[in-house]
mmCIF file of C-alpha atoms in Angstrom:
data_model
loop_
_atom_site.group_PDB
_atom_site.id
_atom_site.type_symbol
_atom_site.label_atom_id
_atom_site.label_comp_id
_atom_site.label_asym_id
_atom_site.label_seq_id
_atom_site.Cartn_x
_atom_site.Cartn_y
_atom_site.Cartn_z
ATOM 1 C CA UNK A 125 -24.403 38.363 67.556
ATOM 2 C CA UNK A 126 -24.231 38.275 63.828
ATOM 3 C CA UNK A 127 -25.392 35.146 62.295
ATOM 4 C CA UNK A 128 -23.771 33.477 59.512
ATOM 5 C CA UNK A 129 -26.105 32.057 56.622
ATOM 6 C CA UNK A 130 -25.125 29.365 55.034
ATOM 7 C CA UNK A 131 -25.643 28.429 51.542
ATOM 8 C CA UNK A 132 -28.185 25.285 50.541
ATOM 9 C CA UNK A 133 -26.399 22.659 48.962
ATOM 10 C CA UNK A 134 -27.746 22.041 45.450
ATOM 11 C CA UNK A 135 -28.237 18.604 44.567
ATOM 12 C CA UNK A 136 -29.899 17.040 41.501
ATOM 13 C CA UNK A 137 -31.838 19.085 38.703
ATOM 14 C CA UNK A 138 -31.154 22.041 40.949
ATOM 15 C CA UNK A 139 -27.730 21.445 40.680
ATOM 16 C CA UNK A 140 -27.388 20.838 36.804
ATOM 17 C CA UNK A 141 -29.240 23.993 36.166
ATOM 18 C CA UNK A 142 -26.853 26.215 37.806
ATOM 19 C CA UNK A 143 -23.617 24.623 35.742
ATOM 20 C CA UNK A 144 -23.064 26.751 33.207
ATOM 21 C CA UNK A 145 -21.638 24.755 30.924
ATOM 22 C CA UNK A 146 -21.628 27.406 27.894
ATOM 23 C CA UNK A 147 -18.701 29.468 30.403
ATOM 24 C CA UNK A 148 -16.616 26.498 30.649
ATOM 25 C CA UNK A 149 -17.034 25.182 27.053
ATOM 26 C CA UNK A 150 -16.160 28.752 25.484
ATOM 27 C CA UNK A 151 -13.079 28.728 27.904
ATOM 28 C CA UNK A 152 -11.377 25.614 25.902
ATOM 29 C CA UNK A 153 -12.696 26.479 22.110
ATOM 30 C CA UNK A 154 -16.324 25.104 22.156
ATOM 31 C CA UNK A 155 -18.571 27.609 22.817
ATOM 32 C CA UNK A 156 -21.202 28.615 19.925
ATOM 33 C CA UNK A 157 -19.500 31.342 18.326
ATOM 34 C CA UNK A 158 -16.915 27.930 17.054
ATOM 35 C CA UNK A 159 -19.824 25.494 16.277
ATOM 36 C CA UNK A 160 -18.899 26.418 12.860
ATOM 37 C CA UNK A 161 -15.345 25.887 12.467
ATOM 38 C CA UNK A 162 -15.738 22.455 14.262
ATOM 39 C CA UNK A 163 -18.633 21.632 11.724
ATOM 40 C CA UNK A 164 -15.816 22.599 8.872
ATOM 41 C CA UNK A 165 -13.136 20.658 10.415
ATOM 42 C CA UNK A 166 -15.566 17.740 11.078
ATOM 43 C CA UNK A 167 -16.400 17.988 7.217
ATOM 44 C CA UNK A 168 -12.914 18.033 5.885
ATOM 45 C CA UNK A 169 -11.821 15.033 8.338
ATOM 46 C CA UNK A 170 -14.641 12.975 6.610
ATOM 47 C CA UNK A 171 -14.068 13.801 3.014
ATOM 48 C CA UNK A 172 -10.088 12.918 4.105
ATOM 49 C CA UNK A 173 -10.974 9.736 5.342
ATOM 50 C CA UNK A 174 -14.015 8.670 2.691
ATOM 51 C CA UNK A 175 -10.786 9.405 -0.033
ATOM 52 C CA UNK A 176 -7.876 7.111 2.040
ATOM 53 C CA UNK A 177 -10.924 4.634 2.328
ATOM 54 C CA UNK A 178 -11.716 4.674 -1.269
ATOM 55 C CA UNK A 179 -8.194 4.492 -2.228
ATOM 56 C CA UNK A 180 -7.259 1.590 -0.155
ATOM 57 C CA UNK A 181 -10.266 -0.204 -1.176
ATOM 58 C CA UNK A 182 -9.308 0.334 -4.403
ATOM 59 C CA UNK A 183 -5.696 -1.342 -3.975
ATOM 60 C CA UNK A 184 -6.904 -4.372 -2.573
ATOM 61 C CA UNK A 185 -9.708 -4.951 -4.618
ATOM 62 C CA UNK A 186 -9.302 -3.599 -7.951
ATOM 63 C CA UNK A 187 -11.195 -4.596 -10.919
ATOM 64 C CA UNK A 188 -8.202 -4.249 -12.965
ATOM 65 C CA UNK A 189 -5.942 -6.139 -11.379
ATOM 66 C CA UNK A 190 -2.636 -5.410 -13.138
ATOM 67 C CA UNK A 191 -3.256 -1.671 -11.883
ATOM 68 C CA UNK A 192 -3.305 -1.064 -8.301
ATOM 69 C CA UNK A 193 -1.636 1.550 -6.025
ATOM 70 C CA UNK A 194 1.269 -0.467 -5.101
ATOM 71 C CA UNK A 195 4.552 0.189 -6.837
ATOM 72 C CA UNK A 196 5.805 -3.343 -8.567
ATOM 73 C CA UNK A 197 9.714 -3.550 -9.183
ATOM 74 C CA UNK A 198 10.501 -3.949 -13.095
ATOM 75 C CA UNK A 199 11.409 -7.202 -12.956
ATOM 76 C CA UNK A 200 8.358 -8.366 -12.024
ATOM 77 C CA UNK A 201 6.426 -6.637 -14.554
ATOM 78 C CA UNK A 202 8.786 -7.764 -17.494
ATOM 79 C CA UNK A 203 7.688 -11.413 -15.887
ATOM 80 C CA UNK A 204 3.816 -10.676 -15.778
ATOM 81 C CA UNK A 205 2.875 -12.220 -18.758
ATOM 82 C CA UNK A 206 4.259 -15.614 -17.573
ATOM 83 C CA UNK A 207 2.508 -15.547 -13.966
ATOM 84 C CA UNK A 208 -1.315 -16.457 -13.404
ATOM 85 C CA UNK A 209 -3.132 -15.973 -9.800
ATOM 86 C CA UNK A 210 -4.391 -19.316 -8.928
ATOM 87 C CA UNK A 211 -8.053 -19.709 -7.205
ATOM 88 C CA UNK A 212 -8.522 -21.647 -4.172
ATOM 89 C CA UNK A 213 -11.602 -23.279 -3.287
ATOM 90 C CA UNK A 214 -13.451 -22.849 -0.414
ATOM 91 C CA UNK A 215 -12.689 -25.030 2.296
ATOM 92 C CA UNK A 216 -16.156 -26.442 3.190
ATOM 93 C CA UNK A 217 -16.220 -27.528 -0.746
ATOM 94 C CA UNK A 218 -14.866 -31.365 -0.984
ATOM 95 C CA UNK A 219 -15.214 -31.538 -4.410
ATOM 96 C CA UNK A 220 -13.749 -28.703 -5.200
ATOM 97 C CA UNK A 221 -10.906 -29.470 -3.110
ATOM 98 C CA UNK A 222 -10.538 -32.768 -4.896
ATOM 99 C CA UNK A 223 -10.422 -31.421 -7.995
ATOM 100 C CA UNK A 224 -7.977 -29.177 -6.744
ATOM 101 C CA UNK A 225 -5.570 -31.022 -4.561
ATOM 102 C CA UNK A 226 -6.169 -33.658 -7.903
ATOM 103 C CA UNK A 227 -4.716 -30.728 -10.347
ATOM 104 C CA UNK A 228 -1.916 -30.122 -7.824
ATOM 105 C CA UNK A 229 -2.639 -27.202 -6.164
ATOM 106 C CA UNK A 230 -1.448 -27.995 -2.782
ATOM 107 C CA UNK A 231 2.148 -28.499 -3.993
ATOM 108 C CA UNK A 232 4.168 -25.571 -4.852
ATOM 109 C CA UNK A 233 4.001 -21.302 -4.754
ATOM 110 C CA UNK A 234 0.444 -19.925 -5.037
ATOM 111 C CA UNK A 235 1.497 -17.431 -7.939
ATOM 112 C CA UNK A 236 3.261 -19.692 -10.674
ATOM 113 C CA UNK A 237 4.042 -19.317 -13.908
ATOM 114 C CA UNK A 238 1.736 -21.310 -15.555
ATOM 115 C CA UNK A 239 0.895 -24.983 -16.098
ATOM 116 C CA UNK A 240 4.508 -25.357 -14.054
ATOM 117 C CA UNK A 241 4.943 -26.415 -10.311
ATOM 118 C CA UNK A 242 7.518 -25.104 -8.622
ATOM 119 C CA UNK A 243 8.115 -26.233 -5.231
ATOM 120 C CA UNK A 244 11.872 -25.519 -4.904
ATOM 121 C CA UNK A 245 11.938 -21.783 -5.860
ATOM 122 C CA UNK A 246 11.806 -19.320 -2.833
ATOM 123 C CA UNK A 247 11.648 -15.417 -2.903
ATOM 124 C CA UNK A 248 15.602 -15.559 -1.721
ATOM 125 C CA UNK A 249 17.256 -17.732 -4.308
ATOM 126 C CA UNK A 250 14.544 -15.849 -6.788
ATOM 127 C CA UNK A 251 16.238 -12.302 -5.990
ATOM 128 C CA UNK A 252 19.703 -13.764 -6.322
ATOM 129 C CA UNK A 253 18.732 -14.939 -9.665
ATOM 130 C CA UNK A 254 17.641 -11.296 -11.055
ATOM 131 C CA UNK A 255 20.554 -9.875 -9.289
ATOM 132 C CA UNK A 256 22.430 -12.737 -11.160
ATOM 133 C CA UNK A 257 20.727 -12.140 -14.546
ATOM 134 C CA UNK A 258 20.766 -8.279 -13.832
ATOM 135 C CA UNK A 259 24.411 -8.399 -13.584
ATOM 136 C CA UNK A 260 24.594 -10.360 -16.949
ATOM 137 C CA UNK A 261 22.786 -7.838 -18.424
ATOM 138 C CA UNK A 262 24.937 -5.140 -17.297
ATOM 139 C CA UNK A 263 28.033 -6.953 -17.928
ATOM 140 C CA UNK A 264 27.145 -7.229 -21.935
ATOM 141 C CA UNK A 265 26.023 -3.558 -22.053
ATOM 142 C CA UNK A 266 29.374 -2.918 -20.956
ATOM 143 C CA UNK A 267 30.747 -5.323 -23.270
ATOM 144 C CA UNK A 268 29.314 -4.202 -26.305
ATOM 145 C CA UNK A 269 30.020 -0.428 -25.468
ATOM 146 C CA UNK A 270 33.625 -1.548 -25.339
ATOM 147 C CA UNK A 271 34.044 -3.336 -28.832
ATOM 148 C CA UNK A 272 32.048 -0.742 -30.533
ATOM 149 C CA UNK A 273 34.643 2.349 -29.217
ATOM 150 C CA UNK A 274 37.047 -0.443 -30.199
ATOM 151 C CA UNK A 275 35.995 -0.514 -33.344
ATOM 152 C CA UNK A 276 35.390 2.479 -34.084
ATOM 153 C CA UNK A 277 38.860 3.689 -32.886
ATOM 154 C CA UNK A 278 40.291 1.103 -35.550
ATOM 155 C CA UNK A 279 37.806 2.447 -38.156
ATOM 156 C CA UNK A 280 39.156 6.070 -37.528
ATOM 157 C CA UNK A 281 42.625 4.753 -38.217
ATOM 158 C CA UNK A 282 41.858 3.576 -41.419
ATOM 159 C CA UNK A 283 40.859 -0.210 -40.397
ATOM 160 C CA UNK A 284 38.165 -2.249 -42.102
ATOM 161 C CA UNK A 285 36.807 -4.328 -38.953
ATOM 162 C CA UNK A 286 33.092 -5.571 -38.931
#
């Protein structure tokens, strides 16, 4: 009769020291021989993200405050010069708030041009004003490109015209 032997069932520190975890790292990328491509592509993700960090830092806190990362549309930097940010105080402050509620600062936009209140301007009827005034603009360029080939047609014949 042949016996069978059975293997002894590893449990605990026995256990952990026959895993060989190298085998089964190497099999998916992570054995030694890669520690250093991980190390460079652990560098280059942090240099990437210290940059975006920086840079969006930057654009919402930026000590120049007319030149941030965020593209403005030209009409609202032909209208800089007329806009001021106003300061809030901080909530806790009554006096401050006083003074402040007392110079009118609850009523109206929180960018305004200033020393006026403006409390029935909203961003809507403000676009279809630029459009408006955009179109105006357009309209005269046209104009005046029209009476100067006018004009200069009449000239050619032999006109005098101003």
């Amino acid at each position: 009769m042949v016996r069978k032997r059975y293997q002894e069932a590893k449990t605990g520190f026995q256990l952990l020291k026959s895993i060989d975890a190298d085998k089964y790292l190497k099999k998916i990328g992570l054995g030694k021989e890669d520690h250093y491509f991980w190390k460079q592509v652990g560098k280059a993700l942090l240099c990437t993200y210290t940059l975006f960090g920086v840079a969006w830092l930057y654009n919402e806190t930026s000590p120049l405050g007319w030149w941030t990362l965020k593209p403005r549309p030209k009409e609202e930097r032909e209208l800089a010069h007329l806009y001021e940010r106003r300061e809030f105080p901080y909530p806790g402050d009554a006096e401050a708030m006083e003074e402040f509620v007392a110079k009118g600062g609850m009523i109206g936009t929180t960018i305004g041009p200033k020393g006026i209140i403006e409390t029935d301007k909203d961003s809507v009827n403000y676009q279809k004003e630029m459009q408006n005034k955009k179109f105006e603009q357009e309209a005269m360029k046209l104009w005046v490109r029209m009476r100067n080939e006018v004009i200069s047609e009449l000239q050619e014949k032999g006109y005098d015209v101003e």
